[in-house]
Amino acid sequence: MSTQNALFDAQGPRAKRLTRVFNIIGALVIAGIILLVLVRLERQDQLTWDRWAFLFTGDAWAHLFLPGLWGTLKAAFLAVVTSVVFGLVFGMGRLSPIGPIRWVCTVVVEFLRAVPVLIMMIFFWLWLGHTSLINPNHLPFFAVVLGLTLYNGSVIAELVRSGVHQLPKGQSEAGLSLGLSSGQVLRMIQLPQALVAMMPALLSQFVVILKDTALGYIITYGELLDAAKRLGAAHSMLQALIVAALLFIVINALLTTLAQWLSRYLSHRVGVRAKV
């Protein structure tokens, strides 16, 4: 018996008909909402070509959308990498058998999780500006990346800790019985499996990082949403924001595809290692 059949009873003919009817009703409701929105936009002259023409000019993309998109991707990519590194280090620190290391990592993670990411961005923007360590033109970028790294890294650290704790205890006991140290059991046995299990939560956190780059406009960082707002202020706000939303949707879809591939790859690697 498959897992699906064990968890759910197979639908009979009547249940299948009801499911089909509900799907059709849902599709009709969504279509009706979309039609209603389009009708209202048409009454407000929001669908005329004059309202959309500015989006198809070279200046709009060369000077606003593409630079804003690059700013979003650049900050998000670097923040994802540094957040994962931070999360792995402090997540493993919270699992350390050494008391002081575990306590320090716990305090750091819990503190950073409690502070809003925007406050972190503003703090680093002001603090780095007083230190004169970084070119003033680069201050917003570093402030955005540092804020995203510390906040999301602390969340990932908690994901690592909870993911390892949810694994069967017999695995760690088996590793210890083979002569492995606690650190080796964590790195070689528990952590790879925890990463596979928490991949959906990691993906959600990556999406949060991508969207939170939009907070950078408050500290003058040029990213996609800020570019759309400046273009919309000069022409039409609704249309510019729709294009920005579509770009975010495309990026998130690509990120989801990448995460699914990575999840399958890690599952395969863990499975092969377990067989060995």
GROMACS .gro file of C-alpha atoms in nm:
model
  276
    1MET     CA    1   0.000   0.000   0.000
    2SER     CA    2   0.135   0.342  -0.094
    3THR     CA    3   0.177   0.623   0.159
    4GLN     CA    4  -0.094   0.825  -0.013
    5ASN     CA    5  -0.345   0.543   0.012
    6ALA     CA    6  -0.250   0.488   0.375
    7LEU     CA    7  -0.317   0.851   0.461
    8PHE     CA    8  -0.617   0.923   0.238
    9ASP     CA    9  -0.903   0.709   0.110
   10ALA     CA   10  -0.931   0.695  -0.267
   11GLN     CA   11  -1.211   0.913  -0.401
   12GLY     CA   12  -1.519   0.740  -0.529
   13PRO     CA   13  -1.723   0.851  -0.834
   14ARG     CA   14  -1.945   1.083  -0.627
   15ALA     CA   15  -1.648   1.247  -0.452
   16LYS     CA   16  -1.473   1.297  -0.786
   17ARG     CA   17  -1.784   1.466  -0.929
   18LEU     CA   18  -1.809   1.695  -0.625
   19THR     CA   19  -1.440   1.784  -0.655
   20ARG     CA   20  -1.485   1.865  -1.022
   21VAL     CA   21  -1.788   2.083  -0.946
   22PHE     CA   22  -1.604   2.273  -0.672
   23ASN     CA   23  -1.306   2.328  -0.903
   24ILE     CA   24  -1.534   2.469  -1.173
   25ILE     CA   25  -1.711   2.695  -0.921
   26GLY     CA   26  -1.377   2.818  -0.788
   27ALA     CA   27  -1.251   2.891  -1.139
   28LEU     CA   28  -1.570   3.082  -1.221
   29VAL     CA   29  -1.543   3.288  -0.901
   30ILE     CA   30  -1.181   3.380  -0.978
   31ALA     CA   31  -1.273   3.464  -1.338
   32GLY     CA   32  -1.559   3.681  -1.213
   33ILE     CA   33  -1.331   3.871  -0.975
   34ILE     CA   34  -1.078   3.931  -1.252
   35LEU     CA   35  -1.354   4.048  -1.486
   36LEU     CA   36  -1.490   4.285  -1.220
   37VAL     CA   37  -1.145   4.433  -1.163
   38LEU     CA   38  -1.093   4.480  -1.536
   39VAL     CA   39  -1.432   4.649  -1.574
   40ARG     CA   40  -1.355   4.895  -1.295
   41LEU     CA   41  -1.013   4.967  -1.439
   42GLU     CA   42  -1.171   5.029  -1.778
   43ARG     CA   43  -1.417   5.276  -1.626
   44GLN     CA   44  -1.124   5.464  -1.473
   45ASP     CA   45  -0.938   5.466  -1.809
   46GLN     CA   46  -0.658   5.253  -1.659
   47LEU     CA   47  -0.651   5.010  -1.954
   48THR     CA   48  -0.591   5.262  -2.230
   49TRP     CA   49  -0.267   5.239  -2.424
   50ASP     CA   50  -0.160   5.585  -2.306
   51ARG     CA   51  -0.144   5.448  -1.950
   52TRP     CA   52   0.083   5.159  -2.050
   53ALA     CA   53   0.295   5.296  -2.331
   54PHE     CA   54   0.569   5.433  -2.103
   55LEU     CA   55   0.643   5.079  -1.980
   56PHE     CA   56   0.761   4.973  -2.326
   57THR     CA   57   1.020   5.242  -2.373
   58GLY     CA   58   1.392   5.186  -2.356
   59ASP     CA   59   1.440   5.459  -2.098
   60ALA     CA   60   1.201   5.295  -1.850
   61TRP     CA   61   1.397   4.970  -1.857
   62ALA     CA   62   1.749   5.099  -1.909
   63HIS     CA   63   1.735   5.364  -1.638
   64LEU     CA   64   1.486   5.224  -1.384
   65PHE     CA   65   1.357   4.868  -1.412
   66LEU     CA   66   1.681   4.689  -1.503
   67PRO     CA   67   1.901   4.880  -1.253
   68GLY     CA   68   1.633   4.828  -0.987
   69LEU     CA   69   1.609   4.458  -1.071
   70TRP     CA   70   1.986   4.425  -1.051
   71GLY     CA   71   1.987   4.599  -0.713
   72THR     CA   72   1.722   4.360  -0.581
   73LEU     CA   73   1.895   4.047  -0.714
   74LYS     CA   74   2.238   4.157  -0.598
   75ALA     CA   75   2.130   4.228  -0.241
   76ALA     CA   76   1.904   3.922  -0.222
   77PHE     CA   77   2.166   3.680  -0.356
   78LEU     CA   78   2.438   3.799  -0.121
   79ALA     CA   79   2.196   3.803   0.174
   80VAL     CA   80   2.082   3.446   0.096
   81VAL     CA   81   2.441   3.319   0.093
   82THR     CA   82   2.544   3.501   0.410
   83SER     CA   83   2.219   3.412   0.589
   84VAL     CA   84   2.269   3.042   0.519
   85VAL     CA   85   2.629   3.057   0.644
   86PHE     CA   86   2.522   3.250   0.955
   87GLY     CA   87   2.232   3.012   1.016
   88LEU     CA   88   2.445   2.699   0.984
   89VAL     CA   89   2.716   2.833   1.214
   90PHE     CA   90   2.484   2.956   1.488
   91GLY     CA   91   2.239   2.669   1.441
   92MET     CA   92   2.519   2.420   1.501
   93GLY     CA   93   2.639   2.639   1.787
   94ARG     CA   94   2.300   2.608   1.955
   95LEU     CA   95   2.337   2.230   1.929
   96SER     CA   96   2.689   2.228   2.071
   97PRO     CA   97   2.750   2.010   2.378
   98ILE     CA   98   2.972   2.291   2.514
   99GLY     CA   99   2.754   2.503   2.741
  100PRO     CA  100   2.907   2.853   2.691
  101ILE     CA  101   2.901   2.818   2.311
  102ARG     CA  102   2.540   2.703   2.320
  103TRP     CA  103   2.434   2.986   2.553
  104VAL     CA  104   2.607   3.259   2.351
  105CYS     CA  105   2.458   3.134   2.023
  106THR     CA  106   2.113   3.109   2.180
  107VAL     CA  107   2.126   3.467   2.312
  108VAL     CA  108   2.249   3.604   1.977
  109VAL     CA  109   1.986   3.417   1.774
  110GLU     CA  110   1.694   3.503   2.001
  111PHE     CA  111   1.798   3.870   2.013
  112LEU     CA  112   1.831   3.903   1.636
  113ARG     CA  113   1.501   3.725   1.575
  114ALA     CA  114   1.326   3.977   1.799
  115VAL     CA  115   1.460   4.291   1.626
  116PRO     CA  116   1.272   4.405   1.311
  117VAL     CA  117   1.482   4.385   0.998
  118LEU     CA  118   1.411   4.750   0.908
  119ILE     CA  119   1.558   4.868   1.239
  120MET     CA  120   1.873   4.668   1.164
  121MET     CA  121   1.902   4.827   0.820
  122ILE     CA  122   1.864   5.177   0.960
  123PHE     CA  123   2.111   5.103   1.242
  124PHE     CA  124   2.383   4.977   1.008
  125TRP     CA  125   2.317   5.263   0.765
  126LEU     CA  126   2.371   5.520   1.040
  127TRP     CA  127   2.655   5.337   1.217
  128LEU     CA  128   2.855   5.265   0.902
  129GLY     CA  129   2.806   5.626   0.798
  130HIS     CA  130   2.977   5.744   1.119
  131THR     CA  131   3.267   5.499   1.088
  132SER     CA  132   3.378   5.617   0.741
  133LEU     CA  133   3.483   5.259   0.664
  134ILE     CA  134   3.270   5.233   0.352
  135ASN     CA  135   3.215   5.458   0.054
  136PRO     CA  136   2.896   5.659   0.122
  137ASN     CA  137   2.758   5.548  -0.216
  138HIS     CA  138   2.775   5.184  -0.100
  139LEU     CA  139   2.634   5.238   0.248
  140PRO     CA  140   2.270   5.150   0.163
  141PHE     CA  141   2.374   4.823  -0.003
  142PHE     CA  142   2.582   4.704   0.292
  143ALA     CA  143   2.316   4.813   0.539
  144VAL     CA  144   2.047   4.618   0.351
  145VAL     CA  145   2.261   4.303   0.324
  146LEU     CA  146   2.371   4.314   0.688
  147GLY     CA  147   2.015   4.365   0.813
  148LEU     CA  148   1.881   4.082   0.598
  149THR     CA  149   2.170   3.855   0.693
  150LEU     CA  150   2.138   3.891   1.068
  151TYR     CA  151   1.761   3.866   1.083
  152ASN     CA  152   1.710   3.583   0.833
  153GLY     CA  153   2.028   3.407   0.945
  154SER     CA  154   1.888   3.388   1.298
  155VAL     CA  155   1.565   3.239   1.161
  156ILE     CA  156   1.762   2.981   0.962
  157ALA     CA  157   1.965   2.898   1.274
  158GLU     CA  158   1.640   2.816   1.453
  159LEU     CA  159   1.531   2.605   1.155
  160VAL     CA  160   1.857   2.410   1.178
  161ARG     CA  161   1.815   2.352   1.551
  162SER     CA  162   1.452   2.242   1.525
  163GLY     CA  163   1.524   2.032   1.215
  164VAL     CA  164   1.798   1.835   1.391
  165HIS     CA  165   1.584   1.788   1.703
  166GLN     CA  166   1.302   1.641   1.495
  167LEU     CA  167   1.525   1.361   1.361
  168PRO     CA  168   1.499   1.018   1.527
  169LYS     CA  169   1.734   0.993   1.824
  170GLY     CA  170   1.843   0.649   1.713
  171GLN     CA  171   2.054   0.800   1.436
  172SER     CA  172   2.273   0.997   1.672
  173GLU     CA  173   2.298   0.701   1.908
  174ALA     CA  174   2.405   0.478   1.619
  175GLY     CA  175   2.670   0.729   1.513
  176LEU     CA  176   2.805   0.755   1.866
  177SER     CA  177   2.818   0.376   1.893
  178LEU     CA  178   3.037   0.368   1.581
  179GLY     CA  179   3.293   0.589   1.754
  180LEU     CA  180   3.194   0.924   1.600
  181SER     CA  181   3.209   1.234   1.813
  182SER     CA  182   2.901   1.448   1.876
  183GLY     CA  183   3.029   1.705   1.627
  184GLN     CA  184   3.087   1.442   1.359
  185VAL     CA  185   2.741   1.296   1.412
  186LEU     CA  186   2.592   1.644   1.373
  187ARG     CA  187   2.790   1.734   1.059
  188MET     CA  188   2.787   1.398   0.880
  189ILE     CA  189   2.453   1.243   0.977
  190GLN     CA  190   2.204   1.486   1.126
  191LEU     CA  191   2.269   1.812   0.943
  192PRO     CA  192   2.237   1.675   0.584
  193GLN     CA  193   1.902   1.515   0.668
  194ALA     CA  194   1.781   1.825   0.849
  195LEU     CA  195   1.865   2.040   0.546
  196VAL     CA  196   1.650   1.821   0.323
  197ALA     CA  197   1.362   1.825   0.571
  198MET     CA  198   1.369   2.202   0.616
  199MET     CA  199   1.406   2.287   0.246
  200PRO     CA  200   1.044   2.413   0.212
  201ALA     CA  201   1.095   2.642   0.512
  202LEU     CA  202   1.429   2.758   0.369
  203LEU     CA  203   1.261   2.840   0.040
  204SER     CA  204   1.002   3.049   0.222
  205GLN     CA  205   1.281   3.234   0.400
  206PHE     CA  206   1.460   3.302   0.069
  207VAL     CA  207   1.139   3.453  -0.066
  208VAL     CA  208   1.119   3.670   0.246
  209ILE     CA  209   1.474   3.790   0.183
  210LEU     CA  210   1.390   3.876  -0.176
  211LYS     CA  211   1.081   4.073  -0.080
  212ASP     CA  212   1.243   4.245   0.217
  213THR     CA  213   1.500   4.406  -0.011
  214ALA     CA  214   1.215   4.647  -0.092
  215LEU     CA  215   1.261   4.797   0.256
  216GLY     CA  216   1.592   4.935   0.134
  217TYR     CA  217   1.421   5.231  -0.031
  218ILE     CA  218   1.381   5.383   0.318
  219ILE     CA  219   1.760   5.412   0.343
  220THR     CA  220   1.791   5.524  -0.022
  221TYR     CA  221   1.888   5.186  -0.165
  222GLY     CA  222   1.790   5.157  -0.531
  223GLU     CA  223   1.594   4.834  -0.586
  224LEU     CA  224   1.304   4.716  -0.801
  225LEU     CA  225   1.011   4.851  -0.602
  226ASP     CA  226   1.179   5.188  -0.557
  227ALA     CA  227   1.242   5.205  -0.932
  228ALA     CA  228   0.876   5.123  -1.004
  229LYS     CA  229   0.755   5.388  -0.761
  230ARG     CA  230   0.977   5.656  -0.914
  231LEU     CA  231   0.864   5.561  -1.265
  232GLY     CA  232   0.501   5.549  -1.155
  233ALA     CA  233   0.525   5.891  -0.993
  234ALA     CA  234   0.630   6.033  -1.327
  235HIS     CA  235   0.370   5.845  -1.535
  236SER     CA  236   0.114   5.604  -1.383
  237MET     CA  237   0.166   5.427  -1.051
  238LEU     CA  238  -0.066   5.128  -1.097
  239GLN     CA  239   0.093   5.010  -1.421
  240ALA     CA  240   0.447   5.049  -1.291
  241LEU     CA  241   0.367   4.852  -0.976
  242ILE     CA  242   0.201   4.575  -1.180
  243VAL     CA  243   0.519   4.530  -1.382
  244ALA     CA  244   0.726   4.522  -1.062
  245ALA     CA  245   0.490   4.261  -0.915
  246LEU     CA  246   0.520   4.046  -1.228
  247LEU     CA  247   0.899   4.063  -1.208
  248PHE     CA  248   0.889   3.955  -0.843
  249ILE     CA  249   0.658   3.665  -0.937
  250VAL     CA  250   0.897   3.549  -1.210
  251ILE     CA  251   1.197   3.567  -0.975
  252ASN     CA  252   1.013   3.374  -0.704
  253ALA     CA  253   0.907   3.108  -0.957
  254LEU     CA  254   1.268   3.063  -1.066
  255LEU     CA  255   1.376   3.049  -0.702
  256THR     CA  256   1.114   2.780  -0.633
  257THR     CA  257   1.235   2.573  -0.928
  258LEU     CA  258   1.595   2.601  -0.809
  259ALA     CA  259   1.500   2.502  -0.455
  260GLN     CA  260   1.303   2.199  -0.579
  261TRP     CA  261   1.603   2.083  -0.782
  262LEU     CA  262   1.832   2.135  -0.485
  263SER     CA  263   1.594   1.941  -0.259
  264ARG     CA  264   1.594   1.645  -0.499
  265TYR     CA  265   1.972   1.662  -0.528
  266LEU     CA  266   2.022   1.668  -0.152
  267SER     CA  267   1.769   1.386  -0.104
  268HIS     CA  268   1.961   1.177  -0.354
  269ARG     CA  269   2.294   1.252  -0.187
  270VAL     CA  270   2.159   1.172   0.157
  271GLY     CA  271   2.003   0.851   0.028
  272VAL     CA  272   2.328   0.740  -0.136
  273ARG     CA  273   2.525   0.822   0.179
  274ALA     CA  274   2.277   0.629   0.391
  275LYS     CA  275   2.314   0.321   0.169
  276VAL     CA  276   2.691   0.339   0.195
   0.00000   0.00000   0.00000
